Amino acid sequence: MSALLFTIFHSILLSAQDFPASLKALKSFAINHADTASVDSFGHSLFSSKGINYLAPVVDRLIKPDSLNRQNPFQAALDMAFINEYKMSLRYEQMGYDSMPLEAYRDAEIYVDTVKTVSFDNAARYILSRTGREKIVMINEVPYKPQHRVFVASLLDSLYQQGFRYLAMEIIGNGRGEAISKISMLNGWKAAQPISGELIRMAIGLGFKVIPYEDQTPGKYTPTGRAAMEAQKIADIIRKDSSARILVLSGITSASEKSLGEQNWPMAYQLKRFTGYDALTIDQTELTEGSNFEYGRYFYEKLADRIQLKEAMIAFRKDIPVSLLDNDHYDLQVIHPRTGSIRNRPSWIVMNNNRKEFAIRPTLRNMFMVQGYYSNEYSPASLPFLIPADQTISADIDGYYYLYLKPGIYTLVYRDMNYQVLSIKEITVM
């Protein structure tokens, strides 16, 4: 077997088998305590009438054989993202990619050589130099890659200063399409990821009207029909407020400005027809860790080996922004740096250095998970329905757990592997 082919197969093998110590312990516990997770009538155990259980969907994945997880690996990736197990999200994601012939991997290696003619500039700075004259800005995301929302968060304050007052988000579940004033499980299970909650809190705090726009009737429409329903919700904002300037955080292909097939006209494509405005469209899902397809994943790995970015960038040829994968469906393409590690957490967890490190000593017997909730949102009755600012099941090499929180007052919640509360403590992050 060639070295290249061995690397590809070995990577897939690790994706299925190489669990971190915390998940190995949880899997062992779950096998011996079969009633740990109770899947609700919808077949997804994150939400139930009792509230949110962040460990339940993870346990459900861990006790299933790989053959079943491979049937829906992207949902498995999302389940891991809820508890900030980012590396496991990437591993499950790769399970879902179609295989490629060996020649395609060789082609990607050769194609990386084209970066010799490319220059790079800071993505946030360049985007903000363009948004000042835009009515609508659309940027996409992968729902189980929180660093995409961290990047959007880095733009919010400047966009507000430029006059943007609406943030429309696909991940929020609210069929009425009304602006939300706070974050909780009522905003839908996709918004329950802690970084999602932080982005929504930040936007509301700045003064944005945060608007859900996802079509809430999956399966009822064709992809084109669903995209039309969603585009109409954005168009309705402009109809009601002619001065509106809107940032749209969309799914992967929704920001595409070109048809994806005879029966698939994406949201951005239709939004222009409905409003007459040509949105500034930004992709950040192809040139990021894992990409969103197998060729992109392998190309990104080779690209990251070569250029070793420290921050999100945009590529240029002769001062013109370009897509290194020749994707002309978007105006701009963000290239994300590789994720580093800080205290056994992904480096983007600091959210553009706006969050502080807080160490938690594991003094409680059976402690497995620690969560940090905003004290002004917390009450004993509301706890089951709240979205934490941060949470982790991964201790660092020194045995301590580390949360990353903005300065403020928080309620720490300590839990065991059954997701039962062991202790509650109020802290202040300076």
Short mmCIF file of C-alpha atoms in Angstrom, two decimals:
data_model
loop_
_atom_site.label_atom_id
_atom_site.label_comp_id
_atom_site.label_asym_id
_atom_site.label_seq_id
_atom_site.Cartn_x
_atom_site.Cartn_y
_atom_site.Cartn_z
CA MET A 1 0.00 0.00 0.00
CA SER A 2 1.35 3.46 -0.90
CA ALA A 3 2.12 5.95 1.87
CA LEU A 4 -0.67 8.22 0.59
CA LEU A 5 -3.29 5.48 0.56
CA PHE A 6 -2.20 4.28 4.01
CA THR A 7 -2.63 7.81 5.38
CA ILE A 8 -6.18 8.03 3.97
CA PHE A 9 -7.31 4.65 5.33
CA HIS A 10 -5.56 5.20 8.65
CA SER A 11 -7.33 8.53 9.08
CA ILE A 12 -10.73 6.91 8.52
CA LEU A 13 -9.84 4.13 10.98
CA LEU A 14 -8.99 6.68 13.66
CA SER A 15 -12.25 8.47 12.99
CA ALA A 16 -14.15 5.40 14.08
CA GLN A 17 -12.04 4.13 16.96
CA ASP A 18 -9.85 6.74 18.62
CA PHE A 19 -12.01 8.17 21.43
CA PRO A 20 -10.55 10.52 24.07
CA ALA A 21 -10.36 9.21 27.62
CA SER A 22 -13.51 11.02 28.76
CA LEU A 23 -15.64 9.43 26.05
CA LYS A 24 -14.12 6.00 26.62
CA ALA A 25 -15.11 6.30 30.29
CA LEU A 26 -18.61 7.47 29.36
CA LYS A 27 -19.04 4.60 26.91
CA SER A 28 -17.98 2.05 29.51
CA PHE A 29 -20.35 3.56 32.06
CA ALA A 30 -23.25 3.63 29.57
CA ILE A 31 -22.82 0.00 28.61
CA ASN A 32 -23.08 -0.96 32.27
CA HIS A 33 -25.94 1.43 32.99
CA ALA A 34 -28.33 0.99 30.09
CA ASP A 35 -30.86 3.54 31.40
CA THR A 36 -28.43 6.49 31.22
CA ALA A 37 -30.00 8.00 28.10
CA SER A 38 -33.70 8.07 27.37
CA VAL A 39 -34.43 8.84 23.73
CA ASP A 40 -37.64 10.82 23.40
CA SER A 41 -40.47 10.19 20.96
CA PHE A 42 -38.74 12.21 18.25
CA GLY A 43 -35.79 9.85 18.25
CA HIS A 44 -33.34 12.52 19.40
CA SER A 45 -32.42 12.64 23.06
CA LEU A 46 -30.95 16.14 23.48
CA PHE A 47 -34.36 17.65 24.25
CA SER A 48 -37.21 16.15 26.24
CA SER A 49 -40.10 17.47 28.29
CA LYS A 50 -37.70 17.55 31.25
CA GLY A 51 -35.28 19.91 29.49
CA ILE A 52 -31.87 19.52 27.88
CA ASN A 53 -29.58 16.55 28.44
CA TYR A 54 -26.29 17.22 26.64
CA LEU A 55 -24.89 13.78 27.42
CA ALA A 56 -27.86 11.72 26.27
CA PRO A 57 -27.28 11.99 22.50
CA VAL A 58 -23.57 11.35 23.03
CA VAL A 59 -24.29 8.21 25.02
CA ASP A 60 -26.74 7.15 22.31
CA ARG A 61 -23.89 7.41 19.78
CA LEU A 62 -21.30 5.68 21.93
CA ILE A 63 -23.35 2.56 22.55
CA LYS A 64 -24.33 2.16 18.90
CA PRO A 65 -22.08 0.11 16.60
CA ASP A 66 -20.08 2.08 14.05
CA SER A 67 -22.28 0.70 11.28
CA LEU A 68 -25.27 2.62 12.68
CA ASN A 69 -23.30 5.81 13.33
CA ARG A 70 -22.12 5.74 9.73
CA GLN A 71 -25.74 5.99 8.62
CA ASN A 72 -25.97 9.53 10.01
CA PRO A 73 -22.44 10.70 10.75
CA PHE A 74 -23.21 14.41 10.41
CA GLN A 75 -25.79 14.20 13.20
CA ALA A 76 -23.18 12.34 15.25
CA ALA A 77 -20.77 15.21 14.56
CA LEU A 78 -23.37 17.68 15.82
CA ASP A 79 -24.00 15.62 18.95
CA MET A 80 -20.29 15.85 19.77
CA ALA A 81 -20.26 19.59 19.06
CA PHE A 82 -22.91 20.17 21.73
CA ILE A 83 -20.40 19.11 24.40
CA ASN A 84 -17.49 20.85 22.61
CA GLU A 85 -15.80 17.58 21.58
CA TYR A 86 -14.54 19.20 18.40
CA LYS A 87 -12.05 16.54 17.30
CA MET A 88 -14.70 13.86 17.52
CA SER A 89 -17.02 16.03 15.40
CA LEU A 90 -14.39 16.09 12.66
CA ARG A 91 -13.92 12.34 12.86
CA TYR A 92 -17.61 11.62 12.49
CA GLU A 93 -17.86 14.16 9.68
CA GLN A 94 -15.22 12.36 7.67
CA MET A 95 -17.19 9.12 7.96
CA GLY A 96 -19.91 10.78 5.89
CA TYR A 97 -17.77 11.80 2.94
CA ASP A 98 -17.82 9.94 -0.35
CA SER A 99 -14.59 8.17 -1.22
CA MET A 100 -12.35 9.40 -4.04
CA PRO A 101 -10.02 7.61 -6.42
CA LEU A 102 -6.34 7.79 -5.54
CA GLU A 103 -5.77 10.10 -8.52
CA ALA A 104 -7.98 12.75 -6.92
CA TYR A 105 -5.77 12.87 -3.83
CA ARG A 106 -2.71 13.26 -6.03
CA ASP A 107 -4.47 16.02 -7.97
CA ALA A 108 -5.16 17.89 -4.73
CA GLU A 109 -1.48 17.73 -3.80
CA ILE A 110 -0.49 19.13 -7.18
CA TYR A 111 -3.18 21.82 -7.04
CA VAL A 112 -1.83 23.11 -3.73
CA ASP A 113 1.22 24.28 -5.69
CA THR A 114 -0.95 27.05 -7.19
CA VAL A 115 -0.80 28.94 -3.89
CA LYS A 116 2.65 30.12 -4.94
CA THR A 117 0.91 32.83 -6.97
CA VAL A 118 -1.44 33.84 -4.14
CA SER A 119 -1.23 36.51 -1.45
CA PHE A 120 -3.33 36.58 1.73
CA ASP A 121 -5.03 39.27 3.79
CA ASN A 122 -6.90 39.26 7.10
CA ALA A 123 -10.42 38.01 6.37
CA ALA A 124 -12.32 40.11 8.93
CA ARG A 125 -10.57 43.32 7.89
CA TYR A 126 -11.22 42.77 4.19
CA ILE A 127 -14.84 41.71 4.68
CA LEU A 128 -15.56 44.81 6.74
CA SER A 129 -14.01 46.96 4.01
CA ARG A 130 -16.72 45.58 1.69
CA THR A 131 -19.76 45.43 3.97
CA GLY A 132 -20.07 49.19 4.50
CA ARG A 133 -21.87 49.52 1.16
CA GLU A 134 -23.95 46.34 1.32
CA LYS A 135 -27.65 45.88 2.07
CA ILE A 136 -27.47 42.14 2.72
CA VAL A 137 -24.47 40.05 3.76
CA MET A 138 -24.76 36.26 3.76
CA ILE A 139 -22.16 34.03 5.38
CA ASN A 140 -22.51 30.28 5.71
CA GLU A 141 -21.48 27.84 8.41
CA VAL A 142 -21.24 24.16 9.25
CA PRO A 143 -23.52 23.64 12.27
CA TYR A 144 -21.03 21.42 14.14
CA LYS A 145 -18.04 23.74 13.62
CA PRO A 146 -18.44 26.47 16.25
CA GLN A 147 -15.37 28.36 15.02
CA HIS A 148 -17.54 29.59 12.15
CA ARG A 149 -19.80 31.35 14.66
CA VAL A 150 -16.75 32.63 16.51
CA PHE A 151 -15.65 34.27 13.25
CA VAL A 152 -19.09 35.81 12.74
CA ALA A 153 -18.93 37.11 16.32
CA SER A 154 -15.68 38.90 15.44
CA LEU A 155 -17.60 40.93 12.83
CA LEU A 156 -20.72 41.84 14.81
CA ASP A 157 -19.61 45.01 16.59
CA SER A 158 -18.20 46.59 13.41
CA LEU A 159 -21.24 45.57 11.38
CA TYR A 160 -23.51 47.19 13.95
CA GLN A 161 -21.46 50.39 13.72
CA GLN A 162 -21.88 50.25 9.93
CA GLY A 163 -25.66 50.23 10.34
CA PHE A 164 -26.60 46.55 10.31
CA ARG A 165 -29.50 45.94 12.69
CA TYR A 166 -30.73 42.45 11.79
CA LEU A 167 -29.08 39.07 12.27
CA ALA A 168 -31.06 36.31 10.56
CA MET A 169 -30.05 32.80 11.64
CA GLU A 170 -30.99 29.47 10.12
CA ILE A 171 -30.10 27.52 13.26
CA ILE A 172 -32.85 29.12 15.37
CA GLY A 173 -36.07 27.14 15.49
CA ASN A 174 -39.03 29.50 15.66
CA GLY A 175 -41.70 28.99 13.04
CA ARG A 176 -43.31 32.37 13.74
CA GLY A 177 -40.24 34.22 12.47
CA GLU A 178 -40.34 36.71 15.35
CA ALA A 179 -37.23 38.33 16.84
CA ILE A 180 -35.99 36.56 19.96
CA SER A 181 -35.05 38.40 23.13
CA LYS A 182 -33.19 35.66 25.00
CA ILE A 183 -31.61 32.27 24.47
CA SER A 184 -33.05 28.99 25.79
CA MET A 185 -34.06 25.55 24.53
CA LEU A 186 -37.15 27.20 23.07
CA ASN A 187 -34.89 28.50 20.31
CA GLY A 188 -34.44 24.98 18.95
CA TRP A 189 -31.90 22.20 19.35
CA LYS A 190 -29.40 23.56 16.80
CA ALA A 191 -29.09 26.75 18.83
CA ALA A 192 -28.33 24.76 21.99
CA GLN A 193 -24.62 24.56 21.20
CA PRO A 194 -22.92 26.90 23.72
CA ILE A 195 -21.07 29.00 21.12
CA SER A 196 -24.40 29.49 19.31
CA GLY A 197 -25.83 30.83 22.54
CA GLU A 198 -22.91 33.19 23.00
CA LEU A 199 -23.29 34.55 19.47
CA ILE A 200 -27.01 35.14 19.99
CA ARG A 201 -26.43 36.83 23.37
CA MET A 202 -23.75 39.05 21.85
CA ALA A 203 -25.98 40.10 18.96
CA ILE A 204 -28.93 40.90 21.24
CA GLY A 205 -26.63 42.80 23.59
CA LEU A 206 -25.33 44.97 20.75
CA GLY A 207 -28.86 45.82 19.64
CA PHE A 208 -29.43 43.44 16.73
CA LYS A 209 -32.86 42.01 16.09
CA VAL A 210 -32.14 38.30 15.92
CA ILE A 211 -34.55 36.69 13.47
CA PRO A 212 -35.14 32.98 12.82
CA TYR A 213 -35.81 32.15 9.21
CA GLU A 214 -35.48 28.38 8.77
CA ASP A 215 -38.44 26.64 7.20
CA GLN A 216 -39.95 24.52 9.98
CA THR A 217 -41.67 21.98 7.74
CA PRO A 218 -38.88 19.63 6.60
CA GLY A 219 -39.88 17.25 3.86
CA LYS A 220 -42.89 19.30 2.80
CA TYR A 221 -41.10 21.22 0.05
CA THR A 222 -38.44 20.57 -2.56
CA PRO A 223 -35.02 22.18 -1.85
CA THR A 224 -36.06 25.03 -4.14
CA GLY A 225 -39.38 25.45 -2.34
CA ARG A 226 -37.74 25.41 1.07
CA ALA A 227 -35.15 28.00 -0.03
CA ALA A 228 -37.94 30.18 -1.46
CA MET A 229 -39.80 30.11 1.86
CA GLU A 230 -36.63 31.15 3.69
CA ALA A 231 -35.71 33.86 1.17
CA GLN A 232 -39.21 35.27 1.51
CA LYS A 233 -38.73 35.69 5.27
CA ILE A 234 -35.62 37.81 4.62
CA ALA A 235 -37.46 39.77 1.93
CA ASP A 236 -40.27 40.42 4.42
CA ILE A 237 -37.81 42.17 6.74
CA ILE A 238 -36.96 44.63 3.97
CA ARG A 239 -40.62 45.02 3.03
CA LYS A 240 -41.43 46.04 6.61
CA ASP A 241 -38.26 48.11 7.12
CA SER A 242 -36.90 49.60 3.90
CA SER A 243 -33.78 50.85 5.72
CA ALA A 244 -32.94 47.38 7.01
CA ARG A 245 -29.41 46.07 6.61
CA ILE A 246 -29.20 42.36 7.30
CA LEU A 247 -26.53 39.84 8.19
CA VAL A 248 -27.67 36.31 7.34
CA LEU A 249 -25.96 33.30 8.91
CA SER A 250 -26.97 30.40 6.71
CA GLY A 251 -26.42 26.71 6.09
CA ILE A 252 -23.64 25.47 3.87
CA THR A 253 -25.18 25.86 0.40
CA SER A 254 -27.86 28.46 1.20
CA ALA A 255 -25.43 31.32 0.50
CA SER A 256 -24.71 30.05 -3.02
CA GLU A 257 -25.60 32.60 -5.69
CA LYS A 258 -25.92 30.02 -8.45
CA SER A 259 -28.31 27.17 -9.09
CA LEU A 260 -27.21 23.81 -7.72
CA GLY A 261 -29.37 21.92 -10.20
CA GLU A 262 -32.72 22.06 -11.94
CA GLN A 263 -34.61 21.47 -8.69
CA ASN A 264 -32.26 23.28 -6.31
CA TRP A 265 -32.19 27.06 -6.38
CA PRO A 266 -30.44 28.17 -3.16
CA MET A 267 -31.66 30.89 -0.86
CA ALA A 268 -29.16 33.56 -1.97
CA TYR A 269 -30.06 32.89 -5.61
CA GLN A 270 -33.74 33.42 -4.85
CA LEU A 271 -33.24 36.31 -2.46
CA LYS A 272 -31.88 38.43 -5.31
CA ARG A 273 -35.00 37.66 -7.34
CA PHE A 274 -37.29 38.57 -4.44
CA THR A 275 -35.56 41.79 -3.32
CA GLY A 276 -33.48 43.01 -6.25
CA TYR A 277 -30.45 43.18 -3.96
CA ASP A 278 -27.28 41.28 -4.77
CA ALA A 279 -26.07 40.10 -1.38
CA LEU A 280 -22.39 39.92 -0.52
CA THR A 281 -21.98 36.15 -0.14
CA ILE A 282 -19.19 34.59 1.91
CA ASP A 283 -18.21 30.94 2.17
CA GLN A 284 -16.30 29.71 5.21
CA THR A 285 -17.11 26.00 4.96
CA GLU A 286 -14.81 24.70 2.21
CA LEU A 287 -11.38 25.86 3.37
CA THR A 288 -11.71 24.97 7.01
CA GLU A 289 -10.75 21.88 8.99
CA GLY A 290 -12.69 18.97 7.54
CA SER A 291 -14.07 21.16 4.72
CA ASN A 292 -17.52 20.01 3.60
CA PHE A 293 -16.46 17.33 1.11
CA GLU A 294 -13.58 14.88 0.79
CA TYR A 295 -11.53 16.67 -1.88
CA GLY A 296 -11.80 19.91 0.07
CA ARG A 297 -10.80 18.14 3.30
CA TYR A 298 -7.64 16.70 1.78
CA PHE A 299 -6.78 19.91 -0.11
CA TYR A 300 -7.17 21.93 3.10
CA GLU A 301 -4.84 19.62 5.02
CA LYS A 302 -2.13 20.00 2.40
CA LEU A 303 -2.73 23.74 2.15
CA ALA A 304 -2.53 24.16 5.93
CA ASP A 305 0.73 22.22 5.95
CA ARG A 306 2.13 24.69 3.46
CA ILE A 307 0.94 28.12 4.58
CA GLN A 308 0.33 27.58 8.34
CA LEU A 309 -2.15 30.41 8.86
CA LYS A 310 -2.50 32.02 12.29
CA GLU A 311 -5.79 33.79 11.57
CA ALA A 312 -8.68 33.63 9.11
CA MET A 313 -7.57 34.92 5.73
CA ILE A 314 -8.79 35.57 2.18
CA ALA A 315 -6.68 34.65 -0.85
CA PHE A 316 -5.88 37.16 -3.60
CA ARG A 317 -4.40 37.05 -7.06
CA LYS A 318 -3.40 40.47 -8.41
CA ASP A 319 -5.44 42.15 -5.64
CA ILE A 320 -8.61 40.27 -6.61
CA PRO A 321 -10.15 37.87 -4.02
CA VAL A 322 -10.24 34.31 -5.26
CA SER A 323 -11.41 30.88 -4.22
CA LEU A 324 -8.52 28.43 -4.11
CA LEU A 325 -11.01 25.70 -5.03
CA ASP A 326 -12.33 27.75 -7.97
CA ASN A 327 -15.78 27.99 -6.43
CA ASP A 328 -17.58 30.86 -8.16
CA HIS A 329 -20.84 30.48 -6.22
CA TYR A 330 -19.74 33.04 -3.61
CA ASP A 331 -18.20 36.50 -3.67
CA LEU A 332 -15.59 35.72 -1.00
CA GLN A 333 -14.09 32.63 0.57
CA VAL A 334 -12.62 32.61 4.07
CA ILE A 335 -9.68 30.30 4.83
CA HIS A 336 -9.64 29.31 8.49
CA PRO A 337 -6.47 28.39 10.36
CA ARG A 338 -6.04 25.01 11.96
CA THR A 339 -7.43 24.76 15.46
CA GLY A 340 -4.87 24.68 18.21
CA SER A 341 -5.29 23.31 21.72
CA ILE A 342 -5.49 25.21 24.98
CA ARG A 343 -6.02 23.28 28.23
CA ASN A 344 -7.36 20.34 26.21
CA ARG A 345 -9.92 22.65 24.62
CA PRO A 346 -10.02 23.98 21.03
CA SER A 347 -8.16 27.28 20.73
CA TRP A 348 -11.15 29.18 19.31
CA ILE A 349 -13.00 28.61 22.61
CA VAL A 350 -11.58 31.94 23.82
CA MET A 351 -13.84 33.66 21.25
CA ASN A 352 -11.48 36.27 19.85
CA ASN A 353 -9.82 36.64 23.28
CA ASN A 354 -13.05 37.92 24.81
CA ARG A 355 -13.29 35.03 27.30
CA LYS A 356 -11.14 34.30 30.33
CA GLU A 357 -9.79 31.00 31.54
CA PHE A 358 -11.34 29.65 34.74
CA ALA A 359 -9.90 26.54 36.40
CA ILE A 360 -12.13 24.06 38.24
CA ARG A 361 -10.56 21.57 40.61
CA PRO A 362 -12.30 18.16 40.41
CA THR A 363 -12.95 17.68 44.13
CA LEU A 364 -16.34 15.99 43.81
CA ARG A 365 -16.66 12.25 43.63
CA ASN A 366 -18.10 11.05 40.28
CA MET A 367 -17.68 14.49 38.72
CA PHE A 368 -17.63 14.17 34.93
CA MET A 369 -18.93 17.42 33.45
CA VAL A 370 -18.86 21.09 34.41
CA GLN A 371 -21.05 23.83 32.96
CA GLY A 372 -21.01 27.60 33.35
CA TYR A 373 -24.37 29.38 33.23
CA TYR A 374 -24.96 33.13 33.41
CA SER A 375 -26.24 33.82 36.92
CA ASN A 376 -28.73 36.38 35.63
CA GLU A 377 -30.34 33.64 33.54
CA TYR A 378 -30.20 30.96 36.22
CA SER A 379 -32.84 29.72 38.63
CA PRO A 380 -33.33 26.19 39.95
CA ALA A 381 -36.56 25.88 37.97
CA SER A 382 -35.11 27.18 34.70
CA LEU A 383 -31.80 25.28 34.82
CA PRO A 384 -32.98 22.28 32.73
CA PHE A 385 -33.94 24.61 29.88
CA LEU A 386 -30.91 26.93 29.79
CA ILE A 387 -27.98 27.07 27.36
CA PRO A 388 -24.63 27.27 29.16
CA ALA A 389 -22.00 29.81 28.19
CA ASP A 390 -19.46 26.99 28.18
CA GLN A 391 -19.20 23.36 29.22
CA THR A 392 -16.67 20.56 29.07
CA ILE A 393 -16.12 16.91 29.90
CA SER A 394 -12.38 17.08 29.18
CA ALA A 395 -9.90 17.67 31.98
CA ASP A 396 -6.46 18.99 31.14
CA ILE A 397 -3.26 17.05 31.80
CA ASP A 398 -3.11 18.62 35.29
CA GLY A 399 -6.50 17.12 36.16
CA TYR A 400 -8.32 20.46 36.28
CA TYR A 401 -11.29 21.34 34.08
CA TYR A 402 -11.09 24.69 32.31
CA LEU A 403 -14.02 26.83 31.25
CA TYR A 404 -13.73 29.95 29.11
CA LEU A 405 -16.10 32.71 30.16
CA LYS A 406 -16.52 36.44 29.68
CA PRO A 407 -16.01 38.58 32.79
CA GLY A 408 -19.13 38.33 34.93
CA ILE A 409 -21.01 36.25 37.49
CA TYR A 410 -21.74 32.62 36.69
CA THR A 411 -23.41 29.61 38.21
CA LEU A 412 -21.24 26.51 37.90
CA VAL A 413 -23.09 23.20 37.63
CA TYR A 414 -21.21 19.98 38.29
CA ARG A 415 -22.68 16.76 36.84
CA ASP A 416 -21.95 13.03 36.81
CA MET A 417 -22.16 10.61 33.88
CA ASN A 418 -25.91 10.24 34.44
CA TYR A 419 -26.21 14.01 33.90
CA GLN A 420 -27.34 14.34 37.49
CA VAL A 421 -26.41 17.55 39.31
CA LEU A 422 -23.77 16.96 41.97
CA SER A 423 -23.23 20.53 43.11
CA ILE A 424 -23.94 24.14 42.20
CA LYS A 425 -21.63 27.07 42.93
CA GLU A 426 -21.60 30.77 42.06
CA ILE A 427 -18.35 32.29 40.76
CA THR A 428 -17.08 35.61 39.51
CA VAL A 429 -14.83 35.78 36.45
CA MET A 430 -12.68 38.89 36.50
#
